Structures are given as C-alpha cells and as structure tokens.
PDB file of C-alpha atoms and ligand atoms in Angstrom:
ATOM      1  CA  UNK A   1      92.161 -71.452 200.133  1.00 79.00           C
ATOM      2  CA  UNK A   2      95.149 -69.107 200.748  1.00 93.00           C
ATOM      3  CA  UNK A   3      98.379 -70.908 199.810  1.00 97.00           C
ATOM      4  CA  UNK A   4     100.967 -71.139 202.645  1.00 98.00           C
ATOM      5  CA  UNK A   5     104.639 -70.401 201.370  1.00 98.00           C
ATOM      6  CA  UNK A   6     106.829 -71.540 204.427  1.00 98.00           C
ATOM      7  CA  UNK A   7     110.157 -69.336 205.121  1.00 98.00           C
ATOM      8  CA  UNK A   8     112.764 -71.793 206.285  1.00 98.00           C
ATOM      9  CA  UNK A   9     115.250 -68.539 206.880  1.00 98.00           C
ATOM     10  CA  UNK A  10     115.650 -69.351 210.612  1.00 97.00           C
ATOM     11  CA  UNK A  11     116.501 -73.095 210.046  1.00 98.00           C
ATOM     12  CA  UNK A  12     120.073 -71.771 208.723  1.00 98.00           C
ATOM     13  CA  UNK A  13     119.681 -69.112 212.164  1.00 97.00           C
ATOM     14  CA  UNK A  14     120.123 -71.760 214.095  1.00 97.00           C
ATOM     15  CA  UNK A  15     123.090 -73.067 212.017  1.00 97.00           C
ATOM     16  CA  UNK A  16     124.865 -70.077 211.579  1.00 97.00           C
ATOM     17  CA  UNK A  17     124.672 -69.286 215.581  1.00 96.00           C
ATOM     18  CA  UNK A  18     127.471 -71.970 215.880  1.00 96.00           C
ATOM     19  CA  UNK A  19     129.273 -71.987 212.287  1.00 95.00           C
ATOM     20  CA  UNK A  20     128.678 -75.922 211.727  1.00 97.00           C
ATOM     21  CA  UNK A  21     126.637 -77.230 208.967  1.00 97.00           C
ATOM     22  CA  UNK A  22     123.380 -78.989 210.526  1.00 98.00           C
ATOM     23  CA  UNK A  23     120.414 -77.817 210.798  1.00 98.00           C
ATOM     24  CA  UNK A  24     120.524 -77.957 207.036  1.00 98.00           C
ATOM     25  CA  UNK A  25     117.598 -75.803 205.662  1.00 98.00           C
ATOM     26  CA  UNK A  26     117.553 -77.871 202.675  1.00 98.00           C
ATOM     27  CA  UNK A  27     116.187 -80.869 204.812  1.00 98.00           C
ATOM     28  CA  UNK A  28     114.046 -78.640 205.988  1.00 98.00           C
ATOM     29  CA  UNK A  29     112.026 -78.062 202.207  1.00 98.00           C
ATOM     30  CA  UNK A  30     110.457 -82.076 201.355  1.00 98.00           C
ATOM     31  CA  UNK A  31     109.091 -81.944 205.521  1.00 98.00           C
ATOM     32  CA  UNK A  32     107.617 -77.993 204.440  1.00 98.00           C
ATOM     33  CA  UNK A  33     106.305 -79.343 201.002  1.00 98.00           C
ATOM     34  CA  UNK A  34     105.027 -82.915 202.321  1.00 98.00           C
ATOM     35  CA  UNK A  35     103.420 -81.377 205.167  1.00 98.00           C
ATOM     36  CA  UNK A  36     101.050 -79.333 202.538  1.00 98.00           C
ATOM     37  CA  UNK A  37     102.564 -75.544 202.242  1.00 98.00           C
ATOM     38  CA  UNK A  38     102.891 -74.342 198.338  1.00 98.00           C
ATOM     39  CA  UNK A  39     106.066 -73.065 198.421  1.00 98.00           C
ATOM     40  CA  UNK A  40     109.123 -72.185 199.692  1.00 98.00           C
ATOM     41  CA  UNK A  41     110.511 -69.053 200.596  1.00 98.00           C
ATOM     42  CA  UNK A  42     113.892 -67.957 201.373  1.00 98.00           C
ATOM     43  CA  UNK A  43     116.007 -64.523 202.088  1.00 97.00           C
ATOM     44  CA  UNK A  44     119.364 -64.351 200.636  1.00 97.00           C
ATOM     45  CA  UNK A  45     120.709 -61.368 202.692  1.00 94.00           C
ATOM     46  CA  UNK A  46     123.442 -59.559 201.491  1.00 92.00           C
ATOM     47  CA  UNK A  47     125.246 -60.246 204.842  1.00 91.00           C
ATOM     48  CA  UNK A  48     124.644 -63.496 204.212  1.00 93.00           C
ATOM     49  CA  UNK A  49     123.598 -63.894 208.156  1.00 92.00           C
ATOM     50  CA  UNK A  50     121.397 -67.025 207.580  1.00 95.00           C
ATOM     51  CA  UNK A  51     120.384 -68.340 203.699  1.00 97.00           C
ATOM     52  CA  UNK A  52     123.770 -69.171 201.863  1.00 97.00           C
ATOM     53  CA  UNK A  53     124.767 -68.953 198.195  1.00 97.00           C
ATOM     54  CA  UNK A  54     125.287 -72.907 198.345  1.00 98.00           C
ATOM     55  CA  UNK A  55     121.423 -72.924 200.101  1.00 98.00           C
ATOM     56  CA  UNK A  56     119.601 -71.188 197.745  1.00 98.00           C
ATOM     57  CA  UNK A  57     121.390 -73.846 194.971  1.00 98.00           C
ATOM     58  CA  UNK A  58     120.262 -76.669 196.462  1.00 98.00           C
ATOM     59  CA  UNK A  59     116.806 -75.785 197.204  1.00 98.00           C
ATOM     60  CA  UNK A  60     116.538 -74.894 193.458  1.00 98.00           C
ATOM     61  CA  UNK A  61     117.579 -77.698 192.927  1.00 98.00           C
ATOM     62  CA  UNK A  62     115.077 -80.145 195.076  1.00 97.00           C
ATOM     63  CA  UNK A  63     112.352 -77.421 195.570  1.00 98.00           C
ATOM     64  CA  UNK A  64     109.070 -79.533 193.966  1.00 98.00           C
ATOM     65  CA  UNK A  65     107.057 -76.453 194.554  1.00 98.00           C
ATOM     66  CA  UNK A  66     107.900 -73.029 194.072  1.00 98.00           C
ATOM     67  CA  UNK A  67     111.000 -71.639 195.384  1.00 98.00           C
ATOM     68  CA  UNK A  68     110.656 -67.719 195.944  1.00 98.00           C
ATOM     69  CA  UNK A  69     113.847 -65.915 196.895  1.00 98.00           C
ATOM     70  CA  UNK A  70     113.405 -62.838 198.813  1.00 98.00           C
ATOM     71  CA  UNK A  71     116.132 -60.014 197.920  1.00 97.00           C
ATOM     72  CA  UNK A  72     117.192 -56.697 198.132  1.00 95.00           C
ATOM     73  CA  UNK A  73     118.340 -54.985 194.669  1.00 94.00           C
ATOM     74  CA  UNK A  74     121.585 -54.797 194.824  1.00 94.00           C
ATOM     75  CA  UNK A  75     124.030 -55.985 191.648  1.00 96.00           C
ATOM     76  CA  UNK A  76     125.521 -58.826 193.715  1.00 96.00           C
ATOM     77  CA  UNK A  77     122.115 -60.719 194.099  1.00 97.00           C
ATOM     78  CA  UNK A  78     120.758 -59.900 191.256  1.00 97.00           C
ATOM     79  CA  UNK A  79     123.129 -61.493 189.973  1.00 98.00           C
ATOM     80  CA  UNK A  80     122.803 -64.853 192.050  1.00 98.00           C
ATOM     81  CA  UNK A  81     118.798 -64.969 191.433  1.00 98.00           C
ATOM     82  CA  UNK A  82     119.870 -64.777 187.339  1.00 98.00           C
ATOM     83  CA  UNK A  83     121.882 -67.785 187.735  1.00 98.00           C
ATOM     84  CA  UNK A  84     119.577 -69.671 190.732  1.00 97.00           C
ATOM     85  CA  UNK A  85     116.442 -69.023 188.276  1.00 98.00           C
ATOM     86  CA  UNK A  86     113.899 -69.351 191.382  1.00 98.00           C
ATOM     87  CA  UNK A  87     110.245 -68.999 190.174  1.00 98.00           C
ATOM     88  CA  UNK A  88     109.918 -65.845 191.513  1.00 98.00           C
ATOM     89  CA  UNK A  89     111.848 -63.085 193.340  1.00 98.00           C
ATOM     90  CA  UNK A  90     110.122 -61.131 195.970  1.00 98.00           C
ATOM     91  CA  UNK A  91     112.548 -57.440 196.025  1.00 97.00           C
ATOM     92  CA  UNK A  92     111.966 -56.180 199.848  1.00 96.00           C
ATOM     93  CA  UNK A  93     114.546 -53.808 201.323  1.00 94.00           C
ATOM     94  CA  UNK A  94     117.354 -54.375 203.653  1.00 80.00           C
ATOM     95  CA  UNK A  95     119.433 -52.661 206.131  1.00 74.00           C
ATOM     96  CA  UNK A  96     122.560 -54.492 207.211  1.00 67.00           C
ATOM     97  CA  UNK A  97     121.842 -53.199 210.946  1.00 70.00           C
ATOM     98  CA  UNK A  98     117.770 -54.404 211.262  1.00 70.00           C
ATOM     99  CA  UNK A  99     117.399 -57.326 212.686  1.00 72.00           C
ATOM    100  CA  UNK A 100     114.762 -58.399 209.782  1.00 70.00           C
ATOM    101  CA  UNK A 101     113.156 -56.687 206.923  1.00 69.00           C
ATOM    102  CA  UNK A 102     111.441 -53.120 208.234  1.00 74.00           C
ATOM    103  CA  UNK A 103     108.949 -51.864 206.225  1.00 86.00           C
ATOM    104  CA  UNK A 104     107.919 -52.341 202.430  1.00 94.00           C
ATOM    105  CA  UNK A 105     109.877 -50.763 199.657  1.00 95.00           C
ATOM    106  CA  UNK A 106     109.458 -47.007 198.605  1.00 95.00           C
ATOM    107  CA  UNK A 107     108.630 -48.353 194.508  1.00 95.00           C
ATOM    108  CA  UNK A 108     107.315 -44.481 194.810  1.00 94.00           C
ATOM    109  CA  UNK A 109     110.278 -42.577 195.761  1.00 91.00           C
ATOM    110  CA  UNK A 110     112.227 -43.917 192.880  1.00 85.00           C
ATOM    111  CA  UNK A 111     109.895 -45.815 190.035  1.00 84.00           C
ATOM    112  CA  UNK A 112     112.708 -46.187 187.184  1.00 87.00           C
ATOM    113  CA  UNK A 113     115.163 -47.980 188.578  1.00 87.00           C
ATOM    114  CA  UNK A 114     112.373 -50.162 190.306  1.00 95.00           C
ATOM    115  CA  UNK A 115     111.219 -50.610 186.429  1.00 97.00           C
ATOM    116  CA  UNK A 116     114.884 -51.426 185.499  1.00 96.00           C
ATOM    117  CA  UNK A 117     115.260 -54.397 188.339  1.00 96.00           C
ATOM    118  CA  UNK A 118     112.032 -55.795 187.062  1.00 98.00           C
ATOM    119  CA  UNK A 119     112.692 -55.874 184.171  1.00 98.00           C
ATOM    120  CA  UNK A 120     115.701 -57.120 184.510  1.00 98.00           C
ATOM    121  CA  UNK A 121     115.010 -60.211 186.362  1.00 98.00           C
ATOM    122  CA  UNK A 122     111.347 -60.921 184.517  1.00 98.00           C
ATOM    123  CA  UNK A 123     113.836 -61.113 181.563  1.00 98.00           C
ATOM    124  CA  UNK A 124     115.592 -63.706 182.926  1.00 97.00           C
ATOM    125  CA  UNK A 125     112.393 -65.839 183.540  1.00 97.00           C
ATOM    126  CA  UNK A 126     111.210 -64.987 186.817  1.00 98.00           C
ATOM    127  CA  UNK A 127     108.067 -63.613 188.333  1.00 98.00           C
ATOM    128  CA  UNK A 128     108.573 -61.025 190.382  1.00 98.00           C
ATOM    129  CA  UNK A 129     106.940 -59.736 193.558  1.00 98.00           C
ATOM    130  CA  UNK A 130     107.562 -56.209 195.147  1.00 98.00           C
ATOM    131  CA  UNK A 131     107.205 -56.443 199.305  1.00 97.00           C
ATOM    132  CA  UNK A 132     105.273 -52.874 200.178  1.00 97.00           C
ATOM    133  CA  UNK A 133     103.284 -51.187 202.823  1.00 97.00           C
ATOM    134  CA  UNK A 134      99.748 -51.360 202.239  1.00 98.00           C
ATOM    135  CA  UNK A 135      99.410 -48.287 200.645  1.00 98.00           C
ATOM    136  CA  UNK A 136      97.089 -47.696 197.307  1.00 98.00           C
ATOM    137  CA  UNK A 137     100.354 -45.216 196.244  1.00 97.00           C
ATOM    138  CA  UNK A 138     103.218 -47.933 196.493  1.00 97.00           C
ATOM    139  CA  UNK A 139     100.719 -50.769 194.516  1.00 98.00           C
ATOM    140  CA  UNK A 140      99.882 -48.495 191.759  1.00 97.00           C
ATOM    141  CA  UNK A 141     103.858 -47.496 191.570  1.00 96.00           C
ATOM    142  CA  UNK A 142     104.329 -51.081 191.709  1.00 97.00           C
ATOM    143  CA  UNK A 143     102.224 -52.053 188.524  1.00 97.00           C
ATOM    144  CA  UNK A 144     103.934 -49.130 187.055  1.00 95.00           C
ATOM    145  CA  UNK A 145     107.245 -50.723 187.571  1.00 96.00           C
ATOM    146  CA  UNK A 146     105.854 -54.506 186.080  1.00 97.00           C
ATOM    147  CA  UNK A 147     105.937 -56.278 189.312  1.00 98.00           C
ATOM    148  CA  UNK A 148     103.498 -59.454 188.620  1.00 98.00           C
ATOM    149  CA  UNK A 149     102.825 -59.466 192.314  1.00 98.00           C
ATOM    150  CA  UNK A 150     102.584 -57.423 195.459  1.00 98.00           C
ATOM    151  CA  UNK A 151     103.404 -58.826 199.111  1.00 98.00           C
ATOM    152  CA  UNK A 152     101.369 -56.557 201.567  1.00 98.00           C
ATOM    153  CA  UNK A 153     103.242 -55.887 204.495  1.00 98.00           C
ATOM    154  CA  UNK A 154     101.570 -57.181 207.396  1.00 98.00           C
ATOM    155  CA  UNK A 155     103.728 -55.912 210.496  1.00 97.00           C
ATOM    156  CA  UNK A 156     102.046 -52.991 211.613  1.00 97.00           C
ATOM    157  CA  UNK A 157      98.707 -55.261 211.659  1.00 98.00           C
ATOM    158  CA  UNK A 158     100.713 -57.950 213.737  1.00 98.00           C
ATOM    159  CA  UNK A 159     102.371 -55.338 215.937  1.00 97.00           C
ATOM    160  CA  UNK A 160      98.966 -53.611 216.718  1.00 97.00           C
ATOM    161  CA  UNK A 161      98.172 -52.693 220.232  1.00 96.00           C
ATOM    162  CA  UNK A 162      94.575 -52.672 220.722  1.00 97.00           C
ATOM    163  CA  UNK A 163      91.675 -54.493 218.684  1.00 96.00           C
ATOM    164  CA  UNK A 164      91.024 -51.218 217.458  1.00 97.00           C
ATOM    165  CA  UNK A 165      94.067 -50.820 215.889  1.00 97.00           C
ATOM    166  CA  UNK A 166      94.223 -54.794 214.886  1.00 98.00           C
ATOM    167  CA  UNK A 167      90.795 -53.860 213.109  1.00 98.00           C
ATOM    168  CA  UNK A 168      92.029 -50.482 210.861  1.00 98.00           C
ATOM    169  CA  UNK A 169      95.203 -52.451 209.970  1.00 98.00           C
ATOM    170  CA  UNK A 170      93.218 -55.462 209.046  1.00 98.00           C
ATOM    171  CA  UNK A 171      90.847 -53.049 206.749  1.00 98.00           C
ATOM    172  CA  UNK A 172      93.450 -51.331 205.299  1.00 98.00           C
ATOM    173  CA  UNK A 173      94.945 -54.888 204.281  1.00 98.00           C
ATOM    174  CA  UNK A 174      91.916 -55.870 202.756  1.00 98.00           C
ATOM    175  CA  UNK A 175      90.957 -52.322 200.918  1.00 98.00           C
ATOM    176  CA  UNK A 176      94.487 -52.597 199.396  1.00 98.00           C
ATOM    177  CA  UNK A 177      94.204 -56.427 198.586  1.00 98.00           C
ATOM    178  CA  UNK A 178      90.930 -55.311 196.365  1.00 98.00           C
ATOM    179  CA  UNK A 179      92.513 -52.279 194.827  1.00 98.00           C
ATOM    180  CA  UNK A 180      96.045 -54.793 194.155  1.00 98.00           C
ATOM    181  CA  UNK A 181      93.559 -57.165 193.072  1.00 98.00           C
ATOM    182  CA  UNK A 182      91.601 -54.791 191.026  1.00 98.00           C
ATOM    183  CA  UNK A 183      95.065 -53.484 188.619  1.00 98.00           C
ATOM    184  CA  UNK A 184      95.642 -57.088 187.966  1.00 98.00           C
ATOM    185  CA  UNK A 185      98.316 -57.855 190.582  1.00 98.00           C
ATOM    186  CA  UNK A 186      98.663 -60.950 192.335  1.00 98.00           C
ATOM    187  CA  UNK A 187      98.870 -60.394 195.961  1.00 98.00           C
ATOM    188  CA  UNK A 188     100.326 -62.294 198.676  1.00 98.00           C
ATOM    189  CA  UNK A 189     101.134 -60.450 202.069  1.00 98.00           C
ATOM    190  CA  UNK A 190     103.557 -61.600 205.200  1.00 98.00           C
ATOM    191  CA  UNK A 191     105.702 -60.481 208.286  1.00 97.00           C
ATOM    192  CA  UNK A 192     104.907 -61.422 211.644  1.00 97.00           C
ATOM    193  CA  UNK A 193     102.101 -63.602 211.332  1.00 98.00           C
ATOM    194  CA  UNK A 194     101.174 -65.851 213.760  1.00 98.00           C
ATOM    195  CA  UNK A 195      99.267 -69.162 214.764  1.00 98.00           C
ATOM    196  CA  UNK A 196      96.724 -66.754 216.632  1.00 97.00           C
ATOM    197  CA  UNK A 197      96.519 -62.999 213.747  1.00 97.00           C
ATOM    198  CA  UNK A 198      96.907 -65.176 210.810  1.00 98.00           C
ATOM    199  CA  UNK A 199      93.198 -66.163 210.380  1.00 97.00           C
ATOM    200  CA  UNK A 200      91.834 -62.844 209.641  1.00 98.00           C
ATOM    201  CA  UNK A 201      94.052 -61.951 206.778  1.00 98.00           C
ATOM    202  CA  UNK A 202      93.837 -65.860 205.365  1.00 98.00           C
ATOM    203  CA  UNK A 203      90.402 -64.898 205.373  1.00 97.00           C
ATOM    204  CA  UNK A 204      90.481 -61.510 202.533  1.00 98.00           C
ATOM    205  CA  UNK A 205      89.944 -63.586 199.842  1.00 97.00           C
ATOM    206  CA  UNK A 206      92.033 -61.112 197.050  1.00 98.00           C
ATOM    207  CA  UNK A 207      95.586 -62.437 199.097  1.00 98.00           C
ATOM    208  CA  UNK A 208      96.272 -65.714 197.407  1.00 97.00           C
ATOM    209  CA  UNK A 209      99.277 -66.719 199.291  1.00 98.00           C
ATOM    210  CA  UNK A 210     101.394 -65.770 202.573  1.00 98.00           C
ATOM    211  CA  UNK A 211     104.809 -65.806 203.364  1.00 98.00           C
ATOM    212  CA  UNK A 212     105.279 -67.281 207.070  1.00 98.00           C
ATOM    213  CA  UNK A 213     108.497 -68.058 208.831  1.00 98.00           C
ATOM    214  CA  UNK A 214     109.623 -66.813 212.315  1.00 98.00           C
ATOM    215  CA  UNK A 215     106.516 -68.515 214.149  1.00 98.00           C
ATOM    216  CA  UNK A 216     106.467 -71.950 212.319  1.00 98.00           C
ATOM    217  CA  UNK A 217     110.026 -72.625 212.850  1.00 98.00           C
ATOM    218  CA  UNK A 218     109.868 -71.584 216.226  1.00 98.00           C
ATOM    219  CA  UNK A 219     106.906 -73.901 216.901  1.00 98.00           C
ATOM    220  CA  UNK A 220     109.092 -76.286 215.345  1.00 98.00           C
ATOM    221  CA  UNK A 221     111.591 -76.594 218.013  1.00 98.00           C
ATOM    222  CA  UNK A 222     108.931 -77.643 219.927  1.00 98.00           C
ATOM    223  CA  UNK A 223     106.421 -79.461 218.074  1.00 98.00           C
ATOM    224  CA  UNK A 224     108.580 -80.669 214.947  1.00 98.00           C
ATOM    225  CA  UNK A 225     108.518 -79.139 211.372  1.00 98.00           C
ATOM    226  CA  UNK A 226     105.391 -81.101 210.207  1.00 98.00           C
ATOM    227  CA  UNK A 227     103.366 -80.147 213.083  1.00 98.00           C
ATOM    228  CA  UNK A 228     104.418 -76.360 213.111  1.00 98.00           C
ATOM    229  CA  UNK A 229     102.911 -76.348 209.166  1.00 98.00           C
ATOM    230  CA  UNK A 230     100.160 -78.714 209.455  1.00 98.00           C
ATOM    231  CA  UNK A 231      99.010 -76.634 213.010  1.00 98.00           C
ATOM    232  CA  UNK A 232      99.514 -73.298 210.632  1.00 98.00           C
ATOM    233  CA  UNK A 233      97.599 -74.211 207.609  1.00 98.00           C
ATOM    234  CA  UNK A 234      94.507 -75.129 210.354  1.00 97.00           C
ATOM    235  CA  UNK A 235      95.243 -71.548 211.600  1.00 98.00           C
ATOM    236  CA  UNK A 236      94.436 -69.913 208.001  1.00 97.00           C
ATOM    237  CA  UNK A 237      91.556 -72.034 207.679  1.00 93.00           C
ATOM    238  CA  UNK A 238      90.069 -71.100 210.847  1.00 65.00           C
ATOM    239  CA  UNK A 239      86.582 -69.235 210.634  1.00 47.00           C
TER     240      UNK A 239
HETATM  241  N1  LIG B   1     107.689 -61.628 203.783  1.00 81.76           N
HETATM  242  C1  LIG B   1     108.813 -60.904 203.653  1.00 81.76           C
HETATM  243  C2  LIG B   1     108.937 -60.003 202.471  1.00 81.76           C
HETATM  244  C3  LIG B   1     109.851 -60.997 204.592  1.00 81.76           C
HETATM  245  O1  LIG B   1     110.970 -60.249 204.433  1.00 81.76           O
HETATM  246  C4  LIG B   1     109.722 -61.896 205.663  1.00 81.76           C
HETATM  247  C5  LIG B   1     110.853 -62.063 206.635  1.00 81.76           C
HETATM  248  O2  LIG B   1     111.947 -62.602 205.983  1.00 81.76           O
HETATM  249  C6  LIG B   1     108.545 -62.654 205.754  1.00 81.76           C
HETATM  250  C7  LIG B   1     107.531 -62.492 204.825  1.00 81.76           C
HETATM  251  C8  LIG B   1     108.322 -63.645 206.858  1.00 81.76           C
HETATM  252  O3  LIG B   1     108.224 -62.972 208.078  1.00 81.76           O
HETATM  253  P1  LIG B   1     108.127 -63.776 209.422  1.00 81.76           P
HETATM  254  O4  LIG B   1     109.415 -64.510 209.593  1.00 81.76           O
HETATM  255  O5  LIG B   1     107.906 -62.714 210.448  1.00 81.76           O
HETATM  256  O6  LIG B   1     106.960 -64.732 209.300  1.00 81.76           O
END
C-alpha cells in the first residue's frame, strides 16, 4: 500500500491570514500520524508565508514518523534543514510571486550545482528527494545528481481537462514511475491530488508514497483532521 505523507502547510495558512498563533500546525502532526498517514510533510518557504522557522523545530521535535521538509535551494534554508535534521528534504522550486509550487525542478538545465545541494545536505544525514516533471530526462539528471528519491509531479494529471488527457498524464506517471523505479530511485509523486484523482496514481505500484495537502486540510474544516486522512487513505485504496 502507497504510504500517505500528509502536508499540514495550510494549517499555518489559516494562522498566518490573521497573525495570531492558533491553528498551531504542530497540533496538527499526532491527529495526521494517529489517524494512519506515514509522514509528515511541510514547506518552509523562503517568504515564510505559512511553515515557520519555530514550526519546522517543533515538528522535528514531536514528529514520530518521518518529517520531510520541502525546500527550495537557496543558502538560507539550507541552512535551517542542516540544523532541523528532518529525515528527508524534498528540493522543489519556488517563485516568491506563485501562489504554490509550479512545476518540477529543471535538475537538467543545471546538473552540478543540483549535485552540490545533494550532496550537501545527504552529508548532513538526510535523504533527499528532487520534486520533477515526469519526464525520463529530469529522473535520469536526477540520479545523476544523487537524489535518493524522485517526487513526480502530478499537476498537469490533476489539472487535465478531458479523460483523454487524465489517461496520457496518468501513463506518463506510471511509464516514468517504472523507469524512476528501474535506476534505483525511490519515487513518491504529489500536487493537487484529490479525494476523487488520487486512486489511479495510488494504484502504479513503483510510487511508494504521496505527498497530499491542500484537499485534506480543506476537508478538514469540514469534516475534522482525522476524518479528512482516514476518508483519504480509503481514497488510495480504492479499486
Ligand atoms: N509535493 C510538493 C513537492 C509540493 O510542493 C506540494 C505543495 O506544497 C505538494 C506535494 C502538496 O500539494 P497539494 O497541497 O496540492 O496536495
């Protein structure tokens, strides 16, 4: 079964959106972890718009799963993951002015440094996990560059228009899952999935774990934390 890694990013959203200190995404990581998800995920922007420095210490602190931090590679939280030590850093890239993360990395365009921020942080004692498109060029740059893992992007599957175009994103997921799978990477995938598109890719058996945030803590506001992950990990099990 496909592990679940919940994104409590949008717990601090709601926070933030009034500058007071509750809801307190750290709360939010025993309800994620008792309710059956594998890990926890979290995005420490370099705008700091949600996920805090003070967050990300305390859920390394209590995290009884795995705590993955999402970053771009810049010095400044490079720096911060060094000192955090989560168990593995997922490197994605990030515009100030997008609303969330757009796209995977180019590891092509620019291989070396990629190799030096690896490095880097796997010599610090973290895995590390490079967020791309699903694209057999930017997986084999990726092993180039030591990433342990790769996180397919799965927005332009979510963001599809017809079934037609649900069914070649869904196929080029899984073709590049295999070929991931087939260099040795682990591969998780994430971004936009939903309680009703996440069945499909839970289903390619090569992605061992996705990152999910927007949609469970928006069910949550409704339907409570618990519910919103219990209701999700029925959705990847679906056949
Ligand atoms: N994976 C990565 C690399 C991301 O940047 C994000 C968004 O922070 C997610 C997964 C989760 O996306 P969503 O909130 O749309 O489920």
């Amino acid at each position: 079964m496909t592990r679940l890694h919940v994104n409590i990013d949008h717990i601090a959203t709601l926070r933030q959106a009034r500058g007071v200190n509750y809801p307190d995404p750290v709360f939010g990581v025993p309800v994620v972890e008792m309710a059956g998800a594998s890990g926890i995920t979290v995005h420490l922007r370099e705008d700091r718009r949600h996920i805090c420095d003070r967050d990300v210490e305390l859920i390394r602190a209590t995290v009884s799963t795995v705590m993955n931090l999402e970053m771009a590679a810049s010095r400044d939280i490079i720096d911060v993951a060094k000192r955090i030590r989560p168990h593995m850093c997922t490197l994605v890239p990030e515009k100030r002015e997008e609303r969330t993360t757009e796209g995977g990395l180019r590891v092509a365009d620019d291989p070396a440094r990629m190799a030096d921020v690896v490095a880097e942080l796997k010599d610090a004692g973290m895995r590390v996990s490079l967020f791309v498109d699903p694209d057999e060029r930017e997986i084999d740059a990726s092993l180039r560059a030591g990433a342990q893992t790769v996180e397919l992007h799965t927005g332009d599957y979510c963001e599809a228009s017809s079934d037609e175009a649900r069914a070649l994103e869904l196929e080029k997921l899984a073709h590049c899952a295999r070929f991931a799978h087939q260099l040795g990477l682990d591969v998780a995938a994430g971004h936009g999935l939903h309680y009703h598109n996440v069945g499909p890719v839970a289903r390619i058996s090569q992605i061992h774990e996705l990152n999910i945030g927007h949609a469970i803590i928006a069910r949550a506001v409704f339907a409570g934390l618990d519910a919103a992950v219990r209701q999700m990990l029925d959705a990847m099990g679906k056949k």
